[in-house]
Amino acid sequence: MDEAYDVLIIGAGPGGYVAAIRAAQLGLRTAVVEREHLGGICLNWGCIPTKALLRSAEVFHLAGASAEFGVSRDAPVADIVRMVARSREVSGRLNAGVAFLLKKNKVDVIFGEARLVGAGSVEVAPSAKPPVLPQAPPPKGALGPGRYQARHIIVATGARPRMLKGLEPDGDRIWTYFEAMKPQRLPASLLVVGAGAIGVEFAFFYRALGVKVTLVEALPQILASEDAEIAALARKTFERQGIEILTATTVAALTKEPGALRATLRQADGSTREIEAERVLSAVGVSANVEGLGLEALGVRIEKGVIATDGLGRTSVPGIYAIGDVAGAPMLAHKAEHEGVACVEAIAGVATHALDKSRIPGCVYTSPQIASVGLTEAKAKETGLGLKIGRFPLRANGKAIALGETEGLVKTIFDADSGRLLGAHLFGPEATELIQGFVIAMNLETTEEELMRTIFPHPTLSEVMHESVLDAFGRAIHI
């Protein structure tokens, strides 16, 4: 088999399948190679199924608090098997949706493991990686192993859980997020190593269902990429929820014992303590999938474990591109999607813009939620600009009070001279849905005056965004 394409994409995750659809829309003959599951990690093991699980935890929590809202019912019971089954059903539905969209746009799907073997040439072999999930049957009409030619090849192979020495997962008692998403029963206790977004989301999920959770982070702050004030508020909230949090702490040793795992924790002052946990979740980040693709032999530059690219996905070798996690941070699905669109538009000669990474929102789906865009206060101070900073607490918002969710804060950071919005940070209910308002404002280069004159509906949670802007300039009304 020796097929020729305008664009061939390796990896059908959010970046890959979105790039394929956009390329097809632009009239380019397109194929996408996938070794395991359409939709990639995000749809099958990340963004979507984790949110389904977190929704189950939220419903469980609300059911337990129903008497507060005047609803009487028996105490809820957490059925983890059904929760996991529902999350898999959600992923399966979307997996089928991706297959439909690719077929609709006449994108060829090739199942197998790809390797670049020369200029414009890709060899696809049967996948050597056993699927984490039972392999779904390839879509009708999907192609298989063979050699394929393409004028432009986009690498969108994503990332995998990062491994720490001594914390290598065993699929049983030491978990990555793969195992944490499909337990057959709830453990009595869980040690979560790493307090980034993945770590805190799973810590919240398991604690909400009654598991004793200890969260360990090597850095002094949980959620290191977030504004320090927001992270500190989140930490206090998580601790009130019953999560034990240990920062500036590492796992010095982990011993398997009958019925438990014994972890030796080393703190910043050199002191140690031991704790026992039934399960350990290693959530210390991810590593880009750059191996086994034939990149080095073709001269593609790899820096700090990711493929080096320009703002439009172009690598050091003409005709080879990279998008998404494999092209570096931030390793987020929405970043991958927009990189994919910009990349294929540049290939097609359509006027486009390089991705502005300073305007990519980040979201954490705990309860309360966390969302941010732009500079933290610390980073804003490093610019040397004069700053105006506004804060507004959820406890002063009527809708939040009615919902019974008054924990949280909205923080906005402006350039004092120009009124330019430099950063926005939300901690509270539906923060991940609200952040897009600030992202749009930044993209449109909206000033503080325009934001202050914008009418926000009442009663809504979005009013806290307006009040935070007002507060930055001494004009807050409701506090």
Coordinates of C-alpha atoms in Angstrom, one line a residue:
M1 CA 0.0 0.0 0.0
D2 CA 1.5 3.4 -1.0
E3 CA -1.1 6.1 -0.5
A4 CA -0.3 9.8 -1.0
Y5 CA -1.8 12.6 1.1
D6 CA -1.5 16.3 1.4
V7 CA -1.5 16.0 5.2
L8 CA -0.9 12.9 7.4
I9 CA -1.3 13.3 11.1
I10 CA 0.2 10.9 13.6
G11 CA -2.2 10.7 16.6
A12 CA -5.9 11.2 16.8
G13 CA -6.2 13.0 20.1
P14 CA -7.7 16.5 20.4
G15 CA -4.9 18.1 18.4
G16 CA -4.8 15.4 15.8
Y17 CA -8.4 14.9 15.0
V18 CA -9.2 18.6 15.0
A19 CA -6.3 19.4 12.7
A20 CA -7.4 16.6 10.4
I21 CA -11.0 18.0 10.2
R22 CA -9.7 21.5 9.6
A23 CA -7.3 20.3 6.9
A24 CA -10.1 18.5 5.1
Q25 CA -12.3 21.6 5.3
L26 CA -9.5 23.4 3.5
G27 CA -9.6 20.9 0.7
L28 CA -6.5 18.9 1.6
R29 CA -6.5 15.2 1.2
T30 CA -6.0 14.1 4.8
A31 CA -5.3 11.0 6.9
V32 CA -4.8 10.4 10.6
V33 CA -3.0 7.5 12.2
E34 CA -4.0 6.2 15.6
R35 CA -2.5 3.3 17.5
E36 CA -5.2 2.8 20.1
H37 CA -8.3 5.0 20.5
L38 CA -9.8 7.9 18.6
G39 CA -9.9 10.9 20.8
G40 CA -6.6 10.2 22.5
I41 CA -5.9 10.4 26.2
C42 CA -8.2 13.5 26.7
L43 CA -11.3 11.8 25.5
N44 CA -10.6 8.3 26.8
W45 CA -8.5 8.9 29.9
G46 CA -8.3 12.6 30.7
C47 CA -10.5 15.6 30.2
I48 CA -13.9 13.9 29.6
P49 CA -14.1 10.7 31.8
T50 CA -12.4 12.5 34.7
K51 CA -15.1 15.2 34.6
A52 CA -17.8 12.5 34.5
L53 CA -16.3 11.0 37.7
L54 CA -16.0 14.4 39.3
R55 CA -19.6 15.1 38.5
S56 CA -20.5 11.9 40.3
A57 CA -18.6 13.2 43.3
E58 CA -20.4 16.5 43.2
V59 CA -23.8 14.8 43.0
F60 CA -22.9 12.6 45.9
H61 CA -21.9 15.6 48.0
L62 CA -25.1 17.5 47.1
A63 CA -27.2 14.5 48.0
G64 CA -25.5 14.4 51.4
A65 CA -26.3 18.0 51.9
S66 CA -29.9 17.8 50.6
A67 CA -31.5 18.5 54.0
E68 CA -29.9 22.0 53.9
F69 CA -32.0 22.7 50.8
G70 CA -35.2 21.3 52.3
V71 CA -35.0 18.0 50.6
S72 CA -35.3 14.9 52.8
R73 CA -33.9 11.6 51.7
D74 CA -31.9 8.6 52.9
A75 CA -28.2 9.0 53.2
P76 CA -26.5 8.5 49.7
V77 CA -24.3 5.6 49.0
A78 CA -21.3 5.9 46.6
D79 CA -21.4 3.2 44.0
I80 CA -17.9 3.4 42.5
V81 CA -18.6 0.6 40.0
R82 CA -21.5 2.5 38.5
M83 CA -19.6 5.8 38.6
V84 CA -16.7 4.2 36.6
A85 CA -19.2 2.6 34.2
R86 CA -20.9 5.9 33.5
S87 CA -17.6 7.6 32.8
R88 CA -16.7 4.9 30.3
E89 CA -20.1 5.3 28.7
V90 CA -19.5 9.0 28.3
S91 CA -16.1 8.4 26.7
G92 CA -17.5 5.7 24.4
R93 CA -20.2 8.1 23.1
L94 CA -17.6 10.8 22.3
N95 CA -15.2 8.2 20.8
A96 CA -17.9 7.2 18.3
G97 CA -18.6 10.9 17.7
V98 CA -15.0 11.5 16.6
A99 CA -15.2 8.6 14.2
F100 CA -18.4 10.1 12.8
L101 CA -16.8 13.5 12.3
L102 CA -13.7 12.1 10.6
K103 CA -15.9 10.1 8.2
K104 CA -18.2 13.1 7.6
N105 CA -15.1 15.2 6.6
K106 CA -13.7 12.3 4.4
V107 CA -10.6 11.9 6.6
D108 CA -9.0 8.5 6.2
V109 CA -8.3 6.7 9.5
I110 CA -5.3 4.4 9.6
F111 CA -5.0 2.1 12.6
G112 CA -1.5 1.2 13.7
E113 CA 1.8 2.5 15.0
A114 CA 3.5 5.1 12.8
R115 CA 7.2 5.8 12.2
L116 CA 8.7 8.4 9.9
V117 CA 11.1 6.6 7.5
G118 CA 12.1 9.3 5.2
A119 CA 11.0 12.6 3.7
G120 CA 7.3 12.5 3.4
S121 CA 7.1 8.8 4.2
V122 CA 5.4 7.1 7.1
E123 CA 5.5 3.4 7.8
V124 CA 2.5 2.1 9.8
A125 CA 2.9 -1.2 11.6
P126 CA 0.5 -3.1 13.9
S127 CA 0.5 -1.5 17.3
A128 CA 2.9 -3.0 19.7
K129 CA 1.4 -1.3 22.6
P130 CA -1.4 -3.2 24.3
P131 CA -4.4 -1.0 24.7
V132 CA -5.3 0.2 28.2
L133 CA -8.9 -0.2 27.3
P134 CA -10.4 -3.0 25.3
Q135 CA -9.7 -2.1 21.7
A136 CA -12.8 -0.7 20.0
P137 CA -13.3 -2.0 16.5
P138 CA -11.8 0.3 13.8
P139 CA -14.4 2.4 12.1
K140 CA -15.8 0.9 8.9
G141 CA -13.4 1.7 6.0
A142 CA -10.4 2.3 8.2
L143 CA -7.0 1.5 6.7
G144 CA -4.3 -0.6 8.2
P145 CA -0.5 -1.2 8.2
G146 CA 1.5 -0.1 5.2
R147 CA 3.6 2.8 3.9
Y148 CA 2.0 6.1 3.3
Q149 CA 3.2 9.3 1.6
A150 CA 2.3 12.8 2.5
R151 CA 3.6 16.3 1.6
H152 CA 3.1 17.4 5.2
I153 CA 3.3 15.2 8.3
I154 CA 2.0 16.5 11.7
V155 CA 3.2 14.7 14.8
A156 CA 0.4 14.8 17.5
T157 CA 1.4 11.9 19.7
G158 CA 0.5 13.4 23.0
A159 CA 2.1 12.5 26.4
R160 CA 2.0 9.7 29.0
P161 CA 2.3 9.7 32.8
R162 CA 5.7 10.6 34.0
M163 CA 7.5 8.0 36.1
L164 CA 9.5 8.6 39.3
K165 CA 12.1 6.2 40.5
G166 CA 10.6 4.1 43.3
L167 CA 7.1 5.0 42.4
E168 CA 6.8 2.9 39.2
P169 CA 3.2 1.9 38.8
D170 CA 2.3 -1.8 39.1
G171 CA -1.3 -1.6 37.9
D172 CA -2.4 -2.8 41.3
R173 CA -1.4 -0.8 44.4
I174 CA 0.7 2.0 42.8
W175 CA -1.4 3.9 40.3
T176 CA -1.2 6.3 37.5
Y177 CA -4.4 8.2 36.5
F178 CA -5.3 5.2 34.3
E179 CA -5.8 2.9 37.3
A180 CA -7.2 5.8 39.4
M181 CA -10.1 6.2 36.9
K182 CA -11.3 2.6 37.0
P183 CA -11.1 1.2 40.6
Q184 CA -13.4 -1.8 41.3
R185 CA -13.7 -0.6 44.9
L186 CA -12.8 2.4 46.9
P187 CA -9.5 2.1 48.9
A188 CA -9.6 3.0 52.6
S189 CA -6.7 5.4 52.1
L190 CA -4.9 7.0 49.2
L191 CA -1.5 8.8 49.0
V192 CA -1.5 11.2 46.1
V193 CA 2.0 12.3 45.0
G194 CA 2.0 15.5 43.0
A195 CA -0.4 18.5 43.6
G196 CA -0.8 19.7 40.1
A197 CA -4.2 19.7 38.4
I198 CA -4.4 15.9 38.0
G199 CA -3.3 15.3 41.6
V200 CA -5.7 17.7 43.3
E201 CA -8.6 16.6 41.1
F202 CA -8.2 13.0 42.1
A203 CA -7.6 14.0 45.7
F204 CA -10.9 15.8 45.7
F205 CA -12.7 13.0 44.0
Y206 CA -11.6 10.2 46.4
R207 CA -12.0 12.4 49.5
A208 CA -15.5 13.4 48.5
L209 CA -16.4 9.7 48.4
G210 CA -15.0 9.2 51.9
V211 CA -11.4 7.9 51.3
K212 CA -8.7 9.1 53.6
V213 CA -6.5 11.2 51.3
T214 CA -2.9 12.6 51.8
L215 CA -1.6 14.9 49.1
V216 CA 2.2 15.4 48.9
E217 CA 3.9 18.1 46.8
A218 CA 7.6 18.7 46.4
L219 CA 7.2 22.4 45.8
P220 CA 6.2 24.9 48.6
Q221 CA 2.8 25.5 46.8
I222 CA 0.1 23.3 45.5
L223 CA -1.0 24.1 42.0
A224 CA 2.3 25.7 41.3
S225 CA 1.2 27.3 38.0
E226 CA -1.7 29.2 39.7
D227 CA -1.6 32.5 41.5
A228 CA -0.2 32.1 45.0
E229 CA -3.2 33.7 46.7
I230 CA -5.7 31.5 44.9
A231 CA -3.6 28.4 45.6
A232 CA -3.4 29.3 49.3
L233 CA -7.2 29.7 49.4
A234 CA -7.7 26.4 47.6
R235 CA -5.4 24.6 50.0
K236 CA -7.4 25.9 53.0
T237 CA -10.6 24.7 51.4
F238 CA -9.2 21.3 50.5
E239 CA -7.9 20.9 54.1
R240 CA -11.3 21.7 55.5
Q241 CA -12.7 19.0 53.2
G242 CA -10.4 16.6 55.0
I243 CA -7.5 16.3 52.6
E244 CA -4.1 16.2 54.4
I245 CA -1.7 18.3 52.4
L246 CA 2.1 18.2 52.8
T247 CA 4.1 20.7 50.7
A248 CA 7.8 20.9 50.4
T249 CA 7.7 17.1 50.9
T250 CA 9.0 14.2 48.8
V251 CA 8.6 10.5 48.9
A252 CA 12.0 9.2 50.0
A253 CA 11.0 5.5 49.9
L254 CA 8.0 3.3 49.3
T255 CA 7.7 -0.2 50.8
K256 CA 5.1 -2.7 49.9
E257 CA 3.7 -4.5 52.9
P258 CA 0.9 -7.0 53.3
G259 CA -2.3 -5.0 53.1
A260 CA -0.6 -1.6 52.9
L261 CA 2.1 0.6 51.4
R262 CA 4.4 2.3 53.7
A263 CA 5.8 5.7 52.5
T264 CA 8.7 7.5 54.0
L265 CA 8.2 11.2 53.5
R266 CA 11.1 13.7 53.6
Q267 CA 10.3 17.3 54.4
A268 CA 12.2 20.5 53.5
D269 CA 14.1 20.6 56.9
G270 CA 15.3 17.0 56.3
S271 CA 13.0 15.4 58.8
T272 CA 11.1 12.3 57.9
R273 CA 7.8 10.7 58.8
E274 CA 6.1 7.5 57.7
I275 CA 2.5 7.0 56.6
E276 CA 0.6 4.0 55.4
A277 CA -1.8 4.0 52.5
E278 CA -3.8 1.3 50.8
R279 CA -3.1 2.8 47.4
V280 CA -0.6 5.4 46.0
L281 CA -1.3 7.6 43.0
S282 CA 1.7 9.0 41.2
A283 CA 0.5 12.3 39.6
V284 CA 3.8 14.0 39.0
G285 CA 3.1 15.2 35.5
V286 CA 3.5 13.8 32.0
S287 CA 6.2 13.1 29.5
A288 CA 5.9 13.7 25.7
N289 CA 5.7 10.7 23.4
V290 CA 8.7 11.5 21.2
E291 CA 10.3 8.0 21.2
G292 CA 10.1 5.5 18.4
L293 CA 8.9 7.9 15.7
G294 CA 12.1 8.2 13.8
L295 CA 12.4 11.9 14.5
E296 CA 16.1 12.0 15.5
A297 CA 17.2 10.1 12.3
L298 CA 15.5 12.8 10.2
G299 CA 17.1 15.7 12.1
V300 CA 14.0 16.9 14.0
R301 CA 15.2 18.9 17.0
I302 CA 14.0 17.8 20.4
E303 CA 14.6 20.1 23.4
K304 CA 13.9 19.3 27.0
G305 CA 11.9 16.2 26.0
V306 CA 9.6 17.9 23.5
I307 CA 9.7 18.6 19.8
A308 CA 10.9 22.2 19.2
T309 CA 8.5 24.2 17.0
D310 CA 7.7 27.7 16.0
G311 CA 4.4 29.3 16.6
L312 CA 2.8 27.5 13.7
G313 CA 3.9 24.0 14.5
R314 CA 6.9 23.9 12.1
T315 CA 9.9 21.8 13.3
S316 CA 13.5 22.1 12.3
V317 CA 12.8 19.8 9.3
P318 CA 10.6 21.2 6.4
G319 CA 7.4 19.2 5.9
I320 CA 7.4 17.9 9.5
Y321 CA 5.2 19.6 12.2
A322 CA 4.3 19.0 15.8
I323 CA 1.3 20.1 17.8
G324 CA -0.2 19.5 21.3
D325 CA 1.5 17.9 24.3
V326 CA 4.4 16.5 22.2
A327 CA 5.3 20.1 21.3
G328 CA 5.5 21.3 24.9
A329 CA 3.6 23.2 27.6
P330 CA 1.0 24.0 28.4
M331 CA -0.1 20.4 27.9
L332 CA -3.8 21.1 27.5
A333 CA -6.4 19.8 25.0
H334 CA -7.6 23.2 24.0
K335 CA -4.1 24.4 23.3
A336 CA -3.6 21.3 21.1
E337 CA -6.8 22.0 19.2
H338 CA -5.9 25.6 18.4
E339 CA -2.3 24.6 17.5
G340 CA -3.7 22.1 15.1
V341 CA -5.9 24.6 13.4
A342 CA -3.2 27.2 13.1
C343 CA -0.7 24.6 11.8
V344 CA -3.0 23.3 8.9
E345 CA -4.1 26.8 8.0
A346 CA -0.5 27.8 7.6
I347 CA 0.1 24.7 5.5
A348 CA -2.9 25.6 3.3
G349 CA -1.7 29.2 2.9
V350 CA -4.6 30.7 4.9
A351 CA -3.9 33.8 6.8
T352 CA -3.5 32.8 10.5
H353 CA -1.8 33.7 13.7
A354 CA 0.6 31.9 15.9
L355 CA -0.9 30.8 19.2
D356 CA -0.5 33.3 22.0
K357 CA 0.4 31.1 25.0
S358 CA -0.2 34.0 27.4
R359 CA -3.9 33.8 26.6
I360 CA -4.5 30.1 27.1
P361 CA -6.8 29.5 30.1
G362 CA -6.1 26.8 32.6
C363 CA -8.8 24.9 34.6
V364 CA -8.9 22.7 37.6
Y365 CA -12.2 20.8 38.2
T366 CA -12.2 20.4 42.0
S367 CA -15.1 21.8 44.0
P368 CA -14.8 24.8 44.2
Q369 CA -13.3 25.0 40.7
I370 CA -10.2 27.0 39.7
A371 CA -9.6 28.8 36.5
S372 CA -7.0 31.3 35.3
V373 CA -5.6 33.2 32.3
G374 CA -2.7 35.5 31.9
L375 CA -0.1 36.5 34.5
T376 CA -0.2 35.7 38.2
E377 CA 0.4 38.6 40.6
A378 CA 4.1 37.5 41.1
K379 CA 4.7 37.3 37.3
A380 CA 2.9 40.6 36.8
K381 CA 5.2 42.3 39.3
E382 CA 8.2 41.0 37.4
T383 CA 7.2 43.1 34.4
G384 CA 7.9 46.3 36.3
L385 CA 4.5 47.7 35.4
G386 CA 2.4 49.6 37.8
L387 CA -0.5 47.3 38.8
K388 CA -4.1 47.6 39.9
I389 CA -5.4 44.4 41.5
G390 CA -9.0 43.7 42.3
R391 CA -10.6 41.0 44.5
F392 CA -14.2 40.0 45.1
P393 CA -15.3 37.2 47.3
L394 CA -18.1 34.8 46.4
R395 CA -19.6 35.2 49.9
A396 CA -20.8 38.7 48.7
N397 CA -22.6 37.4 45.6
G398 CA -26.4 36.7 45.8
K399 CA -26.4 33.8 43.4
A400 CA -23.5 32.1 45.2
I401 CA -25.5 32.4 48.5
A402 CA -28.6 31.0 46.9
L403 CA -26.6 28.0 45.6
G404 CA -25.0 27.5 48.9
E405 CA -21.5 27.8 47.4
T406 CA -20.0 30.9 48.9
E407 CA -16.4 29.8 49.1
G408 CA -14.1 31.5 46.6
L409 CA -12.6 34.6 45.1
V410 CA -12.1 36.4 41.8
K411 CA -8.9 38.3 41.3
T412 CA -8.1 40.6 38.4
I413 CA -4.7 42.2 37.6
F414 CA -4.4 45.3 35.4
D415 CA -1.7 47.5 34.0
A416 CA -2.4 50.7 36.0
D417 CA -1.4 53.0 33.2
S418 CA -3.1 51.4 30.1
G419 CA -5.9 49.6 31.8
R420 CA -4.9 46.4 30.0
L421 CA -6.0 43.2 31.7
L422 CA -2.9 41.2 32.5
G423 CA -4.4 38.3 34.4
A424 CA -7.6 36.9 35.9
H425 CA -7.9 34.2 38.5
L426 CA -11.1 32.5 39.7
F427 CA -11.7 30.2 42.6
G428 CA -15.4 29.2 43.0
P429 CA -18.4 27.5 41.6
E430 CA -18.4 27.2 37.8
A431 CA -15.1 29.1 37.5
T432 CA -14.1 26.9 34.5
E433 CA -17.2 28.2 32.7
L434 CA -16.7 31.8 33.7
I435 CA -13.1 32.2 32.7
Q436 CA -13.9 32.5 29.0
G437 CA -15.3 36.0 29.6
F438 CA -11.8 37.2 30.7
V439 CA -10.1 35.3 27.8
I440 CA -12.4 37.0 25.3
A441 CA -11.6 40.4 27.0
M442 CA -7.9 39.8 26.7
N443 CA -8.1 38.7 23.1
L444 CA -10.1 41.8 22.2
E445 CA -7.6 43.9 24.2
T446 CA -10.5 45.2 26.3
T447 CA -9.7 48.0 28.8
E448 CA -10.8 48.2 32.4
E449 CA -13.2 51.0 31.4
E450 CA -14.9 48.9 28.9
L451 CA -15.2 46.0 31.4
M452 CA -16.6 48.3 34.0
R453 CA -19.3 49.6 31.6
T454 CA -20.3 46.1 30.6
I455 CA -23.7 45.0 32.0
F456 CA -23.6 41.7 33.7
P457 CA -26.9 39.9 34.4
H458 CA -28.3 39.7 37.9
P459 CA -28.4 37.4 39.8
T460 CA -25.5 35.5 38.4
L461 CA -22.1 34.2 39.5
S462 CA -20.6 36.3 36.6
E463 CA -21.3 39.5 38.7
V464 CA -18.2 38.6 40.8
M465 CA -16.1 39.1 37.7
H466 CA -17.5 42.6 37.2
E467 CA -17.1 43.5 40.9
S468 CA -13.5 42.3 40.8
V469 CA -12.7 44.7 38.0
L470 CA -14.5 47.5 39.8
D471 CA -12.5 46.7 43.0
A472 CA -9.2 47.1 41.1
F473 CA -10.0 50.7 40.6
G474 CA -11.7 51.4 43.9
R475 CA -15.2 51.2 42.6
A476 CA -16.6 47.9 44.0
I477 CA -20.3 48.3 45.0
H478 CA -21.2 45.2 47.0
I479 CA -18.3 44.9 49.5

